[in-house]
mmCIF file of C-alpha atoms in Angstrom:
data_model
loop_
_atom_site.group_PDB
_atom_site.id
_atom_site.type_symbol
_atom_site.label_atom_id
_atom_site.label_comp_id
_atom_site.label_asym_id
_atom_site.label_seq_id
_atom_site.Cartn_x
_atom_site.Cartn_y
_atom_site.Cartn_z
ATOM 1 C CA MET A 1 81.133 51.155 -32.567
ATOM 2 C CA ALA A 2 77.367 50.909 -32.461
ATOM 3 C CA SER A 3 75.970 48.370 -30.013
ATOM 4 C CA ALA A 4 74.789 45.015 -31.375
ATOM 5 C CA GLU A 5 71.170 46.105 -30.753
ATOM 6 C CA GLU A 6 71.604 49.356 -32.718
ATOM 7 C CA ARG A 7 73.348 47.514 -35.540
ATOM 8 C CA ARG A 8 70.549 44.948 -35.736
ATOM 9 C CA PHE A 9 67.971 47.719 -35.874
ATOM 10 C CA GLU A 10 69.843 49.235 -38.839
ATOM 11 C CA VAL A 11 69.740 45.818 -40.544
ATOM 12 C CA LEU A 12 66.002 45.583 -39.827
ATOM 13 C CA ARG A 13 65.456 49.125 -41.130
ATOM 14 C CA ALA A 14 67.295 48.190 -44.343
ATOM 15 C CA ILE A 15 65.208 45.007 -44.753
ATOM 16 C CA VAL A 16 61.985 47.000 -44.280
ATOM 17 C CA ALA A 17 63.094 49.640 -46.800
ATOM 18 C CA ASP A 18 64.035 47.071 -49.457
ATOM 19 C CA TYR A 19 60.970 44.887 -48.962
ATOM 20 C CA VAL A 20 58.553 47.840 -49.047
ATOM 21 C CA SER A 21 60.259 49.081 -52.193
ATOM 22 C CA ASN A 22 60.702 45.809 -54.107
ATOM 23 C CA GLN A 23 58.226 43.326 -52.585
ATOM 24 C CA GLU A 24 61.008 40.700 -52.721
ATOM 25 C CA PRO A 25 62.551 38.817 -49.775
ATOM 26 C CA VAL A 26 65.865 40.449 -48.849
ATOM 27 C CA GLY A 27 69.176 38.580 -48.595
ATOM 28 C CA SER A 28 72.356 39.546 -46.709
ATOM 29 C CA LYS A 29 74.347 40.185 -49.910
ATOM 30 C CA ALA A 30 71.737 42.644 -51.183
ATOM 31 C CA LEU A 31 71.830 44.490 -47.841
ATOM 32 C CA VAL A 32 75.601 44.845 -47.932
ATOM 33 C CA ASP A 33 75.524 45.952 -51.593
ATOM 34 C CA ARG A 34 72.694 48.472 -51.249
ATOM 35 C CA HIS A 35 73.156 49.912 -47.763
ATOM 36 C CA ASN A 36 76.091 51.511 -46.046
ATOM 37 C CA LEU A 37 76.083 49.219 -43.007
ATOM 38 C CA ASN A 38 79.889 49.279 -42.498
ATOM 39 C CA VAL A 39 80.011 45.617 -41.496
ATOM 40 C CA SER A 40 80.876 42.370 -43.230
ATOM 41 C CA SER A 41 78.385 40.013 -44.904
ATOM 42 C CA ALA A 42 79.050 37.483 -42.129
ATOM 43 C CA THR A 43 78.040 40.022 -39.449
ATOM 44 C CA VAL A 44 74.867 40.883 -41.394
ATOM 45 C CA ARG A 45 74.028 37.176 -41.660
ATOM 46 C CA ASN A 46 74.511 36.762 -37.906
ATOM 47 C CA ASP A 47 72.331 39.833 -37.235
ATOM 48 C CA MET A 48 69.623 38.488 -39.545
ATOM 49 C CA ALA A 49 69.720 35.158 -37.708
ATOM 50 C CA ALA A 50 69.293 36.991 -34.384
ATOM 51 C CA LEU A 51 66.426 39.115 -35.779
ATOM 52 C CA GLU A 52 64.730 35.966 -37.061
ATOM 53 C CA GLU A 53 65.132 34.194 -33.738
ATOM 54 C CA ASP A 54 63.539 37.194 -31.985
ATOM 55 C CA GLY A 55 60.583 37.127 -34.417
ATOM 56 C CA TYR A 56 61.305 40.409 -36.237
ATOM 57 C CA ILE A 57 61.885 38.829 -39.668
ATOM 58 C CA THR A 58 60.929 35.538 -41.239
ATOM 59 C CA GLN A 59 61.845 33.353 -44.216
ATOM 60 C CA PRO A 60 58.741 33.104 -46.440
ATOM 61 C CA HIS A 61 60.056 30.106 -48.396
ATOM 62 C CA THR A 62 63.314 28.327 -49.094
ATOM 63 C CA SER A 63 65.031 31.342 -50.682
ATOM 64 C CA ALA A 64 67.827 33.015 -48.747
ATOM 65 C CA GLY A 65 65.762 36.191 -48.357
ATOM 66 C CA ARG A 66 63.847 37.412 -45.303
ATOM 67 C CA ILE A 67 60.822 39.663 -44.893
ATOM 68 C CA PRO A 68 59.650 41.681 -41.872
ATOM 69 C CA THR A 69 56.978 40.244 -39.569
ATOM 70 C CA ASP A 70 54.224 42.310 -37.898
ATOM 71 C CA LYS A 71 56.504 42.421 -34.837
ATOM 72 C CA GLY A 72 59.351 43.683 -37.026
ATOM 73 C CA TYR A 73 57.210 46.458 -38.519
ATOM 74 C CA ARG A 74 56.047 47.419 -35.025
ATOM 75 C CA PHE A 75 59.648 47.671 -33.770
ATOM 76 C CA PHE A 76 60.540 49.739 -36.852
ATOM 77 C CA VAL A 77 57.565 52.129 -36.400
ATOM 78 C CA ASP A 78 58.177 52.532 -32.661
ATOM 79 C CA ARG A 79 61.784 53.492 -33.366
ATOM 80 C CA LEU A 80 60.934 56.088 -36.024
ATOM 81 C CA SER A 81 62.683 59.025 -34.420
ATOM 82 C CA GLU A 82 61.693 61.350 -37.224
ATOM 83 C CA VAL A 83 59.104 61.171 -39.951
ATOM 84 C CA LYS A 84 60.282 62.549 -43.260
ATOM 85 C CA PRO A 85 58.445 65.852 -43.687
ATOM 86 C CA LEU A 86 56.518 66.656 -46.834
ATOM 87 C CA SER A 87 58.272 69.071 -49.169
ATOM 88 C CA ALA A 88 57.191 72.722 -49.322
ATOM 89 C CA ALA A 89 55.711 72.048 -52.774
ATOM 90 C CA GLU A 90 53.672 69.086 -51.434
ATOM 91 C CA ARG A 91 52.382 71.172 -48.525
ATOM 92 C CA ARG A 92 51.433 74.039 -50.858
ATOM 93 C CA ALA A 93 49.585 71.613 -53.145
ATOM 94 C CA ILE A 94 47.616 70.232 -50.170
ATOM 95 C CA VAL A 95 46.604 73.711 -48.995
ATOM 96 C CA GLN A 96 45.559 74.880 -52.470
ATOM 97 C CA PHE A 97 43.600 71.704 -53.168
ATOM 98 C CA LEU A 98 41.711 71.745 -49.852
ATOM 99 C CA GLU A 99 41.096 75.502 -49.731
ATOM 100 C CA GLY A 100 39.312 75.265 -53.071
ATOM 101 C CA ALA A 101 36.513 73.289 -51.381
ATOM 102 C CA VAL A 102 33.088 74.939 -51.312
ATOM 103 C CA ASP A 103 31.546 73.202 -48.275
ATOM 104 C CA LEU A 104 32.083 70.467 -45.693
ATOM 105 C CA ASP A 105 31.165 67.612 -48.059
ATOM 106 C CA ASP A 106 33.656 68.951 -50.614
ATOM 107 C CA VAL A 107 36.421 69.312 -47.985
ATOM 108 C CA LEU A 108 36.015 65.678 -46.925
ATOM 109 C CA ARG A 109 35.776 64.317 -50.482
ATOM 110 C CA ARG A 110 38.912 66.226 -51.452
ATOM 111 C CA SER A 111 40.716 65.029 -48.311
ATOM 112 C CA VAL A 112 40.022 61.393 -49.145
ATOM 113 C CA ARG A 113 41.135 61.829 -52.767
ATOM 114 C CA LEU A 114 44.295 63.580 -51.652
ATOM 115 C CA LEU A 115 45.204 60.986 -48.997
ATOM 116 C CA ALA A 116 44.604 58.101 -51.411
ATOM 117 C CA GLN A 117 46.836 59.772 -54.038
ATOM 118 C CA LEU A 118 49.628 60.678 -51.603
ATOM 119 C CA THR A 119 49.822 57.246 -49.950
ATOM 120 C CA ARG A 120 48.526 54.958 -52.745
ATOM 121 C CA GLN A 121 46.358 53.255 -50.141
ATOM 122 C CA VAL A 122 42.690 53.333 -49.112
ATOM 123 C CA ALA A 123 41.817 56.609 -47.405
ATOM 124 C CA VAL A 124 38.942 57.153 -44.995
ATOM 125 C CA VAL A 125 37.648 60.308 -43.324
ATOM 126 C CA GLN A 126 34.967 60.486 -40.669
ATOM 127 C CA TYR A 127 32.406 63.292 -40.790
ATOM 128 C CA PRO A 128 32.701 65.705 -37.851
ATOM 129 C CA THR A 129 30.738 64.130 -35.019
ATOM 130 C CA LEU A 130 27.577 66.158 -34.526
ATOM 131 C CA THR A 131 27.826 66.010 -30.743
ATOM 132 C CA THR A 132 30.768 68.443 -30.926
ATOM 133 C CA SER A 133 29.191 70.733 -33.572
ATOM 134 C CA THR A 134 27.242 73.877 -32.697
ATOM 135 C CA VAL A 135 24.499 75.649 -34.624
ATOM 136 C CA ARG A 136 25.933 78.683 -36.380
ATOM 137 C CA HIS A 137 22.805 79.857 -38.183
ATOM 138 C CA VAL A 138 19.337 78.765 -39.256
ATOM 139 C CA GLU A 139 18.116 80.260 -42.522
ATOM 140 C CA VAL A 140 14.422 80.215 -43.490
ATOM 141 C CA VAL A 141 13.490 80.748 -47.134
ATOM 142 C CA ALA A 142 9.950 80.840 -48.593
ATOM 143 C CA LEU A 143 9.928 78.519 -51.623
ATOM 144 C CA THR A 144 6.215 79.203 -52.167
ATOM 145 C CA PRO A 145 3.689 81.010 -49.935
ATOM 146 C CA ALA A 146 2.950 77.638 -48.262
ATOM 147 C CA ARG A 147 6.356 75.911 -48.436
ATOM 148 C CA LEU A 148 9.572 76.763 -46.586
ATOM 149 C CA LEU A 149 13.204 75.692 -46.926
ATOM 150 C CA ILE A 150 14.994 75.380 -43.578
ATOM 151 C CA VAL A 151 18.803 75.534 -43.863
ATOM 152 C CA LEU A 152 20.832 74.531 -40.790
ATOM 153 C CA ILE A 153 24.511 75.583 -40.814
ATOM 154 C CA THR A 154 26.962 74.321 -38.159
ATOM 155 C CA ASP A 155 30.313 75.730 -37.060
ATOM 156 C CA THR A 156 32.101 72.876 -38.887
ATOM 157 C CA GLY A 157 30.568 73.904 -42.204
ATOM 158 C CA ARG A 158 27.887 71.227 -42.370
ATOM 159 C CA VAL A 159 24.843 72.472 -44.292
ATOM 160 C CA ASP A 160 21.561 70.555 -43.971
ATOM 161 C CA GLN A 161 18.522 71.611 -46.009
ATOM 162 C CA ARG A 162 14.937 70.493 -45.387
ATOM 163 C CA ALA A 163 11.692 71.507 -47.074
ATOM 164 C CA VAL A 164 8.566 72.028 -44.922
ATOM 165 C CA ASP A 165 5.021 71.984 -46.296
ATOM 166 C CA LEU A 166 2.912 74.250 -44.083
ATOM 167 C CA GLY A 167 -0.597 73.440 -45.290
ATOM 168 C CA ASP A 168 -1.340 77.178 -45.123
ATOM 169 C CA VAL A 169 0.042 80.448 -46.453
ATOM 170 C CA ILE A 170 2.695 82.350 -44.468
ATOM 171 C CA SER A 171 3.537 86.040 -44.872
ATOM 172 C CA ASP A 172 7.058 87.410 -45.402
ATOM 173 C CA ASP A 173 6.874 89.102 -41.994
ATOM 174 C CA ASN A 174 6.094 85.789 -40.303
ATOM 175 C CA VAL A 175 8.969 84.101 -42.182
ATOM 176 C CA ALA A 176 11.283 86.760 -40.698
ATOM 177 C CA ARG A 177 9.769 86.261 -37.209
ATOM 178 C CA LEU A 178 10.219 82.493 -37.518
ATOM 179 C CA ARG A 179 13.873 82.961 -38.546
ATOM 180 C CA ASP A 180 14.499 85.242 -35.538
ATOM 181 C CA VAL A 181 12.899 82.787 -33.081
ATOM 182 C CA LEU A 182 14.893 79.815 -34.441
ATOM 183 C CA ASN A 183 18.224 81.654 -34.349
ATOM 184 C CA GLY A 184 17.531 83.187 -30.946
ATOM 185 C CA THR A 185 16.816 79.731 -29.512
ATOM 186 C CA LEU A 186 19.374 77.541 -31.317
ATOM 187 C CA SER A 187 22.417 79.584 -32.408
ATOM 188 C CA GLY A 188 25.574 78.843 -30.426
ATOM 189 C CA HIS A 189 24.203 75.627 -28.908
ATOM 190 C CA ARG A 190 25.679 72.173 -29.499
ATOM 191 C CA LEU A 191 23.454 69.994 -31.639
ATOM 192 C CA PRO A 192 22.245 67.638 -28.856
ATOM 193 C CA GLU A 193 21.214 70.689 -26.747
ATOM 194 C CA ALA A 194 19.622 72.339 -29.795
ATOM 195 C CA ALA A 195 17.597 69.170 -30.484
ATOM 196 C CA ALA A 196 16.203 69.313 -26.937
ATOM 197 C CA LYS A 197 15.311 73.006 -27.321
ATOM 198 C CA VAL A 198 13.533 72.412 -30.635
ATOM 199 C CA SER A 199 10.981 70.127 -28.980
ATOM 200 C CA ASP A 200 9.964 73.026 -26.658
ATOM 201 C CA LEU A 201 9.599 75.579 -29.457
ATOM 202 C CA PRO A 202 5.931 74.973 -30.390
ATOM 203 C CA GLU A 203 4.770 75.651 -26.801
ATOM 204 C CA GLN A 204 6.902 78.801 -26.545
ATOM 205 C CA ALA A 205 5.969 80.200 -29.968
ATOM 206 C CA PRO A 206 3.429 83.041 -30.331
ATOM 207 C CA SER A 207 -0.055 81.576 -30.892
ATOM 208 C CA ASP A 208 -0.235 82.702 -34.533
ATOM 209 C CA LEU A 209 3.043 80.871 -35.305
ATOM 210 C CA ARG A 210 2.327 77.729 -33.302
ATOM 211 C CA ASP A 211 1.054 75.521 -36.151
ATOM 212 C CA VAL A 212 3.971 76.541 -38.375
ATOM 213 C CA MET A 213 6.443 75.899 -35.550
ATOM 214 C CA VAL A 214 5.077 72.374 -34.972
ATOM 215 C CA ARG A 215 5.788 71.481 -38.603
ATOM 216 C CA VAL A 216 9.186 73.225 -38.674
ATOM 217 C CA SER A 217 10.298 71.644 -35.368
ATOM 218 C CA THR A 218 9.384 68.148 -36.541
ATOM 219 C CA VAL A 219 11.557 68.553 -39.638
ATOM 220 C CA LEU A 220 14.371 70.406 -37.846
ATOM 221 C CA VAL A 221 14.920 67.600 -35.308
ATOM 222 C CA GLU A 222 15.926 65.380 -38.256
ATOM 223 C CA SER A 223 18.805 67.770 -39.013
ATOM 224 C CA LEU A 224 19.997 67.843 -35.412
ATOM 225 C CA VAL A 225 20.405 64.117 -34.758
ATOM 226 C CA GLU A 226 23.300 61.919 -35.867
ATOM 227 C CA HIS A 227 22.973 60.231 -39.287
ATOM 228 C CA PRO A 228 25.195 57.127 -39.161
ATOM 229 C CA GLU A 229 25.003 56.592 -42.925
ATOM 230 C CA GLU A 230 26.756 59.935 -43.453
ATOM 231 C CA ARG A 231 29.606 59.288 -41.050
ATOM 232 C CA LEU A 232 32.342 58.230 -43.508
ATOM 233 C CA VAL A 233 33.919 59.057 -46.838
ATOM 234 C CA LEU A 234 36.065 56.290 -48.362
ATOM 235 C CA GLY A 235 38.340 56.451 -51.386
ATOM 236 C CA GLY A 236 41.134 54.631 -53.186
ATOM 237 C CA THR A 237 39.958 51.036 -52.690
ATOM 238 C CA ALA A 238 41.336 50.275 -56.183
ATOM 239 C CA ASN A 239 44.816 50.882 -54.698
ATOM 240 C CA LEU A 240 44.544 47.622 -52.742
ATOM 241 C CA THR A 241 43.897 45.577 -55.877
ATOM 242 C CA ARG A 242 47.237 46.673 -57.349
ATOM 243 C CA ASN A 243 49.043 44.639 -54.709
ATOM 244 C CA VAL A 244 46.997 41.435 -54.471
ATOM 245 C CA ALA A 245 50.103 39.489 -53.369
ATOM 246 C CA ASP A 246 50.136 41.503 -50.116
ATOM 247 C CA PHE A 247 46.801 39.930 -49.135
ATOM 248 C CA PRO A 248 47.186 36.190 -49.722
ATOM 249 C CA GLY A 249 43.630 34.859 -49.802
ATOM 250 C CA SER A 250 42.243 37.784 -47.835
ATOM 251 C CA LEU A 251 41.813 40.759 -50.221
ATOM 252 C CA ARG A 252 38.111 40.043 -50.679
ATOM 253 C CA GLN A 253 37.658 39.910 -46.894
ATOM 254 C CA VAL A 254 39.420 43.262 -46.531
ATOM 255 C CA LEU A 255 37.265 44.883 -49.227
ATOM 256 C CA GLU A 256 34.103 43.484 -47.624
ATOM 257 C CA ALA A 257 35.174 44.768 -44.203
ATOM 258 C CA LEU A 258 35.822 48.251 -45.623
ATOM 259 C CA GLU A 259 32.219 48.345 -46.837
ATOM 260 C CA GLU A 260 31.035 47.976 -43.238
ATOM 261 C CA GLN A 261 30.871 51.392 -41.587
ATOM 262 C CA VAL A 262 31.110 49.885 -38.094
ATOM 263 C CA VAL A 263 34.428 48.166 -38.884
ATOM 264 C CA VAL A 264 35.956 51.333 -40.335
ATOM 265 C CA LEU A 265 34.714 53.519 -37.482
ATOM 266 C CA LYS A 266 36.352 51.045 -35.095
ATOM 267 C CA LEU A 267 39.632 51.484 -36.999
ATOM 268 C CA LEU A 268 39.435 55.236 -36.411
ATOM 269 C CA ALA A 269 38.337 54.934 -32.785
ATOM 270 C CA ALA A 270 41.943 55.029 -31.573
ATOM 271 C CA ALA A 271 42.322 58.522 -33.082
ATOM 272 C CA ARG A 272 41.308 60.542 -30.059
ATOM 273 C CA ASN A 273 43.759 63.457 -30.117
ATOM 274 C CA PRO A 274 44.224 65.889 -33.002
ATOM 275 C CA GLY A 275 47.801 65.530 -34.231
ATOM 276 C CA ALA A 276 48.554 62.179 -32.538
ATOM 277 C CA VAL A 277 49.117 59.398 -35.090
ATOM 278 C CA THR A 278 48.161 55.810 -34.200
ATOM 279 C CA VAL A 279 49.579 52.872 -36.181
ATOM 280 C CA ARG A 280 47.970 49.435 -35.916
ATOM 281 C CA ILE A 281 49.841 46.641 -37.654
ATOM 282 C CA GLY A 282 48.415 43.291 -38.776
ATOM 283 C CA GLU A 283 47.333 41.225 -35.770
ATOM 284 C CA GLU A 284 46.931 44.398 -33.673
ATOM 285 C CA ASN A 285 43.715 45.120 -35.590
ATOM 286 C CA GLU A 286 40.701 44.006 -33.609
ATOM 287 C CA ASP A 287 38.639 42.906 -36.616
ATOM 288 C CA GLU A 288 39.759 39.540 -37.956
ATOM 289 C CA GLN A 289 39.138 40.546 -41.587
ATOM 290 C CA MET A 290 41.635 43.403 -41.244
ATOM 291 C CA ARG A 291 44.577 41.416 -39.853
ATOM 292 C CA SER A 292 46.501 41.447 -43.123
ATOM 293 C CA THR A 293 46.417 45.272 -43.108
ATOM 294 C CA SER A 294 47.995 48.181 -41.318
ATOM 295 C CA VAL A 295 45.964 51.239 -40.316
ATOM 296 C CA VAL A 296 47.516 54.681 -39.829
ATOM 297 C CA SER A 297 44.958 56.982 -38.190
ATOM 298 C CA ILE A 298 44.776 60.429 -36.635
ATOM 299 C CA GLY A 299 42.214 62.769 -35.117
ATOM 300 C CA TYR A 300 41.538 66.104 -36.801
ATOM 301 C CA GLY A 301 40.161 69.326 -35.370
ATOM 302 C CA SER A 302 41.557 72.150 -33.285
ATOM 303 C CA ASP A 303 43.649 71.979 -30.107
ATOM 304 C CA GLN A 304 40.453 72.190 -28.071
ATOM 305 C CA VAL A 305 37.978 70.116 -30.073
ATOM 306 C CA LEU A 306 38.290 66.746 -31.806
ATOM 307 C CA LEU A 307 35.978 66.839 -34.840
ATOM 308 C CA GLY A 308 36.571 63.342 -36.231
ATOM 309 C CA GLY A 309 39.131 60.800 -37.374
ATOM 310 C CA MET A 310 40.865 60.065 -40.660
ATOM 311 C CA GLY A 311 43.380 57.522 -41.813
ATOM 312 C CA VAL A 312 44.783 55.134 -44.342
ATOM 313 C CA VAL A 313 44.362 51.357 -44.708
ATOM 314 C CA GLY A 314 46.923 49.337 -46.659
ATOM 315 C CA PRO A 315 49.072 46.214 -46.540
ATOM 316 C CA THR A 316 51.560 45.753 -43.701
ATOM 317 C CA ARG A 317 54.212 46.229 -46.421
ATOM 318 C CA MET A 318 53.727 49.984 -46.252
ATOM 319 C CA ASP A 319 55.915 53.081 -46.492
ATOM 320 C CA TYR A 320 55.252 53.983 -42.849
ATOM 321 C CA PRO A 321 57.299 57.219 -42.652
ATOM 322 C CA GLY A 322 55.738 58.605 -45.856
ATOM 323 C CA THR A 323 52.216 57.498 -44.892
ATOM 324 C CA ILE A 324 52.457 58.975 -41.383
ATOM 325 C CA ALA A 325 53.710 62.287 -42.826
ATOM 326 C CA ALA A 326 50.864 62.458 -45.365
ATOM 327 C CA VAL A 327 48.135 61.551 -42.859
ATOM 328 C CA ARG A 328 49.453 64.090 -40.348
ATOM 329 C CA ALA A 329 49.714 66.890 -42.948
ATOM 330 C CA VAL A 330 46.234 66.392 -44.425
ATOM 331 C CA ALA A 331 44.673 66.153 -40.925
ATOM 332 C CA THR A 332 46.393 69.388 -39.884
ATOM 333 C CA TYR A 333 45.056 71.337 -42.848
ATOM 334 C CA VAL A 334 41.538 69.834 -42.666
ATOM 335 C CA GLY A 335 41.424 70.746 -38.953
ATOM 336 C CA ARG A 336 42.493 74.314 -39.716
ATOM 337 C CA ILE A 337 39.980 74.739 -42.543
ATOM 338 C CA LEU A 338 37.002 73.359 -40.590
ATOM 339 C CA SER A 339 37.895 75.079 -37.320
ATOM 340 C CA GLY A 340 38.217 78.375 -39.184
ATOM 341 C CA ARG A 341 34.926 78.124 -41.055
#
């Protein structure tokens, strides 16, 4: 015989499954009919009474049914011994969809679309933090004899292009010299270090390249510093509006909060280790506007380097095992793609 605690957890698990699926309060008769609990209706009623007394389920109105509380969802998530894995076909679809991306922006846009489709929630992905990125290559292209295009490429696949007006004509040989100096100084350095080195370039440049280097350095610094407005990609907000009943009186607040980059970045702040999923449920969310939601987040990158965070925001009535599996799978593949670029 299972212990009373184990049996009550099975009752709670059944209530969570039914409520997530049907959005209706769950009664003891329905549990006995739908789930193989191997106990009588009277025992289930007693277990439900004990779960309610302990704050894991609650009675939303005078019906006989119960729904999980934030505490109940937390107990359920903490006891998830195994997360249902994605099927081989789902994993193949993820890989094919993401590997078709042409650059970093495309990878992140595709990731958000994919996560929103897989989970039917709001998906959010943070751009790789520039402090962990290194300069892979600096390309210099002459657009006209007096105008250059500077292309900065990082190891995470970020491509930043800037035009520089020189005010004077530059020869092809000097374009090549400029390219060599920039790559010799910046390649392989993390962006904060590269930004510091750029400021010294004009003084170190050969005298005939000094004026050009002043203009190029001024523009290049812009590419090497963090751009907060580019930090996030968000998708699937329409998914929240399909379940307005899950956000009694607070859907507008949630949507407004999601528009604030600072709030969303805070939601992802817990994702510090690639592969480690964090689940915040209801009242556990720091921001008051988000307390009717659950956030499933994860860090992505390689074993050595955390590039950024990604996750899903939805109602507390969420398919936690399925959502955790999807978030983990997409993060794994995004980390592999960007680390391998």
